mmCIF file of C-alpha atoms in Angstrom:
data_model
loop_
_atom_site.group_PDB
_atom_site.id
_atom_site.type_symbol
_atom_site.label_atom_id
_atom_site.label_comp_id
_atom_site.label_asym_id
_atom_site.label_seq_id
_atom_site.Cartn_x
_atom_site.Cartn_y
_atom_site.Cartn_z
ATOM 1 C CA UNK A 1 -88.499 110.503 -21.578
ATOM 2 C CA UNK A 2 -85.895 111.606 -24.130
ATOM 3 C CA UNK A 3 -84.705 108.003 -24.528
ATOM 4 C CA UNK A 4 -88.252 106.624 -24.748
ATOM 5 C CA UNK A 5 -89.273 109.162 -27.390
ATOM 6 C CA UNK A 6 -86.092 108.450 -29.337
ATOM 7 C CA UNK A 7 -86.988 104.742 -29.539
ATOM 8 C CA UNK A 8 -90.584 105.592 -30.428
ATOM 9 C CA UNK A 9 -89.388 107.891 -33.199
ATOM 10 C CA UNK A 10 -87.075 105.192 -34.574
ATOM 11 C CA UNK A 11 -89.960 102.711 -34.580
ATOM 12 C CA UNK A 12 -92.323 105.145 -36.331
ATOM 13 C CA UNK A 13 -89.802 106.015 -39.021
ATOM 14 C CA UNK A 14 -88.684 102.412 -39.457
ATOM 15 C CA UNK A 15 -92.315 101.388 -39.928
ATOM 16 C CA UNK A 16 -92.823 104.075 -42.563
ATOM 17 C CA UNK A 17 -89.690 102.903 -44.378
ATOM 18 C CA UNK A 18 -90.735 99.261 -44.235
ATOM 19 C CA UNK A 19 -94.250 100.089 -45.439
ATOM 20 C CA UNK A 20 -92.778 102.033 -48.332
ATOM 21 C CA UNK A 21 -90.775 98.924 -49.215
ATOM 22 C CA UNK A 22 -93.941 96.824 -49.088
ATOM 23 C CA UNK A 23 -95.725 99.312 -51.352
ATOM 24 C CA UNK A 24 -92.830 99.118 -53.827
ATOM 25 C CA UNK A 25 -92.943 95.280 -53.716
ATOM 26 C CA UNK A 26 -89.329 95.004 -52.513
ATOM 27 C CA UNK A 27 -87.793 91.862 -50.995
ATOM 28 C CA UNK A 28 -87.159 91.250 -47.294
ATOM 29 C CA UNK A 29 -83.580 92.575 -47.257
ATOM 30 C CA UNK A 30 -84.551 95.750 -49.124
ATOM 31 C CA UNK A 31 -87.455 96.332 -46.718
ATOM 32 C CA UNK A 32 -85.106 95.904 -43.744
ATOM 33 C CA UNK A 33 -82.589 98.281 -45.319
ATOM 34 C CA UNK A 34 -85.236 100.941 -45.882
ATOM 35 C CA UNK A 35 -86.525 100.543 -42.326
ATOM 36 C CA UNK A 36 -83.067 100.860 -40.763
ATOM 37 C CA UNK A 37 -81.943 103.798 -42.883
ATOM 38 C CA UNK A 38 -85.226 105.638 -42.373
ATOM 39 C CA UNK A 39 -85.248 104.965 -38.640
ATOM 40 C CA UNK A 40 -81.618 105.867 -37.976
ATOM 41 C CA UNK A 41 -80.845 108.379 -40.733
ATOM 42 C CA UNK A 42 -82.068 111.489 -38.918
ATOM 43 C CA UNK A 43 -80.214 110.661 -35.702
ATOM 44 C CA UNK A 44 -77.003 109.970 -37.598
ATOM 45 C CA UNK A 45 -77.299 113.311 -39.420
ATOM 46 C CA UNK A 46 -77.833 115.065 -36.066
ATOM 47 C CA UNK A 47 -74.778 113.440 -34.493
ATOM 48 C CA UNK A 48 -72.575 114.282 -37.486
ATOM 49 C CA UNK A 49 -73.604 117.958 -37.273
ATOM 50 C CA UNK A 50 -72.899 117.966 -33.529
ATOM 51 C CA UNK A 51 -69.493 116.323 -34.000
ATOM 52 C CA UNK A 52 -70.465 113.098 -32.201
ATOM 53 C CA UNK A 53 -68.282 110.401 -33.776
ATOM 54 C CA UNK A 54 -69.060 107.659 -34.219
ATOM 55 C CA UNK A 55 -72.816 108.467 -34.183
ATOM 56 C CA UNK A 56 -74.699 107.122 -31.173
ATOM 57 C CA UNK A 57 -76.567 104.594 -33.325
ATOM 58 C CA UNK A 58 -73.235 102.840 -33.979
ATOM 59 C CA UNK A 59 -72.217 102.656 -30.313
ATOM 60 C CA UNK A 60 -74.876 100.209 -29.126
ATOM 61 C CA UNK A 61 -77.332 97.596 -30.311
ATOM 62 C CA UNK A 62 -80.521 99.263 -29.072
ATOM 63 C CA UNK A 63 -81.395 101.572 -31.984
ATOM 64 C CA UNK A 64 -80.650 98.969 -34.640
ATOM 65 C CA UNK A 65 -82.671 96.379 -32.717
ATOM 66 C CA UNK A 66 -85.720 98.669 -32.507
ATOM 67 C CA UNK A 67 -85.565 99.348 -36.257
ATOM 68 C CA UNK A 68 -85.059 95.665 -37.095
ATOM 69 C CA UNK A 69 -87.909 94.491 -34.865
ATOM 70 C CA UNK A 70 -90.219 97.102 -36.392
ATOM 71 C CA UNK A 71 -89.257 96.009 -39.911
ATOM 72 C CA UNK A 72 -90.052 92.389 -39.009
ATOM 73 C CA UNK A 73 -93.491 93.324 -37.636
ATOM 74 C CA UNK A 74 -94.343 95.304 -40.779
ATOM 75 C CA UNK A 75 -93.007 92.557 -43.066
ATOM 76 C CA UNK A 76 -95.269 89.892 -41.581
ATOM 77 C CA UNK A 77 -98.309 91.959 -40.581
ATOM 78 C CA UNK A 78 -98.465 94.789 -43.113
ATOM 79 C CA UNK A 79 -102.072 93.936 -44.196
ATOM 80 C CA UNK A 80 -103.190 94.950 -40.704
ATOM 81 C CA UNK A 81 -101.886 98.486 -41.287
ATOM 82 C CA UNK A 82 -104.794 99.210 -43.639
ATOM 83 C CA UNK A 83 -104.283 101.757 -46.401
ATOM 84 C CA UNK A 84 -100.513 101.634 -46.784
ATOM 85 C CA UNK A 85 -100.009 105.053 -48.349
ATOM 86 C CA UNK A 86 -102.029 106.878 -45.702
ATOM 87 C CA UNK A 87 -100.339 104.917 -42.934
ATOM 88 C CA UNK A 88 -96.911 105.868 -44.289
ATOM 89 C CA UNK A 89 -97.927 109.546 -44.249
ATOM 90 C CA UNK A 90 -99.211 109.396 -40.657
ATOM 91 C CA UNK A 91 -96.169 107.461 -39.398
ATOM 92 C CA UNK A 92 -93.902 109.863 -41.239
ATOM 93 C CA UNK A 93 -95.637 112.835 -39.585
ATOM 94 C CA UNK A 94 -95.315 111.196 -36.157
ATOM 95 C CA UNK A 95 -91.655 110.314 -36.731
ATOM 96 C CA UNK A 96 -90.844 113.826 -37.929
ATOM 97 C CA UNK A 97 -92.526 115.323 -34.848
ATOM 98 C CA UNK A 98 -90.716 113.033 -32.414
ATOM 99 C CA UNK A 99 -87.284 113.344 -34.000
ATOM 100 C CA UNK A 100 -87.638 117.099 -34.443
ATOM 101 C CA UNK A 101 -88.261 117.705 -30.745
ATOM 102 C CA UNK A 102 -85.707 115.195 -29.466
ATOM 103 C CA UNK A 103 -83.089 116.343 -31.986
ATOM 104 C CA UNK A 104 -83.590 119.983 -31.034
ATOM 105 C CA UNK A 105 -83.281 119.191 -27.334
ATOM 106 C CA UNK A 106 -80.146 117.081 -27.797
ATOM 107 C CA UNK A 107 -78.571 119.878 -29.849
ATOM 108 C CA UNK A 108 -79.500 122.502 -27.248
ATOM 109 C CA UNK A 109 -77.998 120.445 -24.418
ATOM 110 C CA UNK A 110 -74.852 120.013 -26.515
ATOM 111 C CA UNK A 111 -74.197 123.735 -26.225
ATOM 112 C CA UNK A 112 -75.578 125.085 -29.512
ATOM 113 C CA UNK A 113 -77.569 128.297 -29.814
ATOM 114 C CA UNK A 114 -81.362 128.255 -29.797
ATOM 115 C CA UNK A 115 -81.457 128.957 -33.540
ATOM 116 C CA UNK A 116 -78.954 126.202 -34.359
ATOM 117 C CA UNK A 117 -80.759 123.729 -32.090
ATOM 118 C CA UNK A 118 -84.069 124.365 -33.873
ATOM 119 C CA UNK A 119 -82.498 123.874 -37.307
ATOM 120 C CA UNK A 120 -80.686 120.706 -36.210
ATOM 121 C CA UNK A 121 -83.997 119.433 -34.832
ATOM 122 C CA UNK A 122 -85.682 119.986 -38.201
ATOM 123 C CA UNK A 123 -82.814 118.228 -39.976
ATOM 124 C CA UNK A 124 -83.099 115.311 -37.558
ATOM 125 C CA UNK A 125 -86.821 115.049 -38.185
ATOM 126 C CA UNK A 126 -86.640 115.221 -41.970
ATOM 127 C CA UNK A 127 -83.393 113.358 -42.647
ATOM 128 C CA UNK A 128 -84.697 109.786 -42.454
ATOM 129 C CA UNK A 129 -87.732 110.449 -44.640
ATOM 130 C CA UNK A 130 -85.645 112.185 -47.291
ATOM 131 C CA UNK A 131 -83.221 109.246 -47.378
ATOM 132 C CA UNK A 132 -86.125 106.776 -47.695
ATOM 133 C CA UNK A 133 -87.751 108.662 -50.560
ATOM 134 C CA UNK A 134 -84.484 109.069 -52.477
ATOM 135 C CA UNK A 135 -83.709 105.350 -52.192
ATOM 136 C CA UNK A 136 -87.076 104.345 -53.696
ATOM 137 C CA UNK A 137 -86.910 107.031 -56.397
ATOM 138 C CA UNK A 138 -89.679 109.187 -54.925
ATOM 139 C CA UNK A 139 -89.672 112.978 -54.737
ATOM 140 C CA UNK A 140 -89.052 113.739 -51.027
ATOM 141 C CA UNK A 141 -92.070 115.155 -49.201
ATOM 142 C CA UNK A 142 -89.928 118.155 -48.249
ATOM 143 C CA UNK A 143 -90.021 119.488 -51.814
ATOM 144 C CA UNK A 144 -93.295 118.038 -53.079
ATOM 145 C CA UNK A 145 -95.813 120.649 -54.143
ATOM 146 C CA UNK A 146 -98.714 120.767 -51.712
ATOM 147 C CA UNK A 147 -96.805 118.988 -48.908
ATOM 148 C CA UNK A 148 -95.946 121.532 -46.215
ATOM 149 C CA UNK A 149 -93.553 119.501 -44.053
ATOM 150 C CA UNK A 150 -90.768 121.791 -42.872
ATOM 151 C CA UNK A 151 -92.969 124.530 -41.349
ATOM 152 C CA UNK A 152 -94.734 122.227 -38.812
ATOM 153 C CA UNK A 153 -91.350 120.710 -37.939
ATOM 154 C CA UNK A 154 -89.820 124.149 -37.420
ATOM 155 C CA UNK A 155 -92.755 125.182 -35.224
ATOM 156 C CA UNK A 156 -92.280 122.101 -33.040
ATOM 157 C CA UNK A 157 -88.511 122.549 -32.823
ATOM 158 C CA UNK A 158 -88.857 126.237 -31.960
ATOM 159 C CA UNK A 159 -91.322 125.518 -29.160
ATOM 160 C CA UNK A 160 -89.146 122.719 -27.793
ATOM 161 C CA UNK A 161 -86.036 124.860 -27.435
ATOM 162 C CA UNK A 162 -88.011 127.882 -26.204
ATOM 163 C CA UNK A 163 -89.805 125.972 -23.434
ATOM 164 C CA UNK A 164 -86.601 124.263 -22.284
ATOM 165 C CA UNK A 165 -84.597 127.507 -22.382
ATOM 166 C CA UNK A 166 -87.270 129.344 -20.365
ATOM 167 C CA UNK A 167 -87.124 126.712 -17.636
ATOM 168 C CA UNK A 168 -90.264 124.815 -18.525
ATOM 169 C CA UNK A 169 -88.485 121.491 -18.154
ATOM 170 C CA UNK A 170 -87.246 118.894 -20.612
ATOM 171 C CA UNK A 171 -90.325 116.674 -20.414
ATOM 172 C CA UNK A 172 -92.780 119.501 -21.088
ATOM 173 C CA UNK A 173 -90.612 120.777 -23.927
ATOM 174 C CA UNK A 174 -90.620 117.355 -25.569
ATOM 175 C CA UNK A 175 -94.349 116.762 -25.127
ATOM 176 C CA UNK A 176 -95.455 120.198 -26.324
ATOM 177 C CA UNK A 177 -92.966 120.356 -29.210
ATOM 178 C CA UNK A 178 -93.914 116.893 -30.445
ATOM 179 C CA UNK A 179 -97.656 117.508 -30.090
ATOM 180 C CA UNK A 180 -97.514 120.823 -31.948
ATOM 181 C CA UNK A 181 -95.369 119.475 -34.802
ATOM 182 C CA UNK A 182 -97.565 116.391 -35.227
ATOM 183 C CA UNK A 183 -100.870 118.221 -34.832
ATOM 184 C CA UNK A 184 -99.820 120.973 -37.236
ATOM 185 C CA UNK A 185 -98.699 118.428 -39.841
ATOM 186 C CA UNK A 186 -101.927 116.428 -39.553
ATOM 187 C CA UNK A 187 -103.933 119.644 -39.930
ATOM 188 C CA UNK A 188 -101.952 120.474 -43.062
ATOM 189 C CA UNK A 189 -102.687 117.014 -44.489
ATOM 190 C CA UNK A 190 -106.377 117.231 -43.593
ATOM 191 C CA UNK A 191 -106.938 120.731 -44.950
ATOM 192 C CA UNK A 192 -104.629 120.354 -47.944
ATOM 193 C CA UNK A 193 -102.641 123.475 -47.087
ATOM 194 C CA UNK A 194 -99.511 124.348 -49.017
ATOM 195 C CA UNK A 195 -96.905 127.075 -49.062
ATOM 196 C CA UNK A 196 -97.357 129.881 -51.625
ATOM 197 C CA UNK A 197 -96.094 129.178 -55.129
ATOM 198 C CA UNK A 198 -94.267 131.645 -57.341
ATOM 199 C CA UNK A 199 -96.588 133.553 -59.707
ATOM 200 C CA UNK A 200 -96.186 132.598 -63.338
ATOM 201 C CA UNK A 201 -95.438 136.099 -64.650
ATOM 202 C CA UNK A 202 -95.887 138.769 -61.980
ATOM 203 C CA UNK A 203 -94.148 141.611 -63.808
ATOM 204 C CA UNK A 204 -95.852 140.759 -67.086
ATOM 205 C CA UNK A 205 -99.242 140.917 -65.367
ATOM 206 C CA UNK A 206 -98.429 144.266 -63.748
ATOM 207 C CA UNK A 207 -97.170 145.698 -67.063
ATOM 208 C CA UNK A 208 -100.314 144.528 -68.884
ATOM 209 C CA UNK A 209 -102.548 146.206 -66.279
ATOM 210 C CA UNK A 210 -100.534 149.431 -66.566
ATOM 211 C CA UNK A 211 -100.886 149.394 -70.369
ATOM 212 C CA UNK A 212 -104.639 148.774 -70.133
ATOM 213 C CA UNK A 213 -104.960 151.645 -67.675
ATOM 214 C CA UNK A 214 -103.045 153.965 -70.018
ATOM 215 C CA UNK A 215 -105.283 153.111 -72.970
ATOM 216 C CA UNK A 216 -108.430 153.875 -70.940
ATOM 217 C CA UNK A 217 -107.156 157.343 -70.205
#
């Protein structure tokens, strides 16, 4: 299941990268480049942090083939994907969820601590999307106001490592972690939730209220 979900995550991220290229009116090579870098970027970042050299994506043809085939499908059939922007967001959420859970599990089985495995899982899930957004001169979703991306990913990664560590089994850990990360992210998108923002002038507001209170007395 770990291998199957890894390929599915690559395909989802590669599709989001290719669709972003279509939206930006890029040529075929640029669309392929975005698809490959988005699909493989998170896994490469994970392997580098775990000391796996060269990264697994460079050791075989499978990952690159999945990303390339996905890019070709999007290139020729992108009108069938409907609203491109919304599709990119949904595919990105699905890719983040899949790569977060698989990345966390791979890190845990490589001998890292539970905390490190969860953080590596989040990095795996977000790495490809960040690389895609930077390449097309977009503000990454991770730091966009009103886009709560990291918290759903962290929830999924935490559940994945917790279930596996408690003996719940690798398959259940992957399914539950992926479902929670994806469902949480979709709920955030639907409800428009966001993390709290810094108040504009907290101390100034407090001081003004104190002064008003003193004048009343």
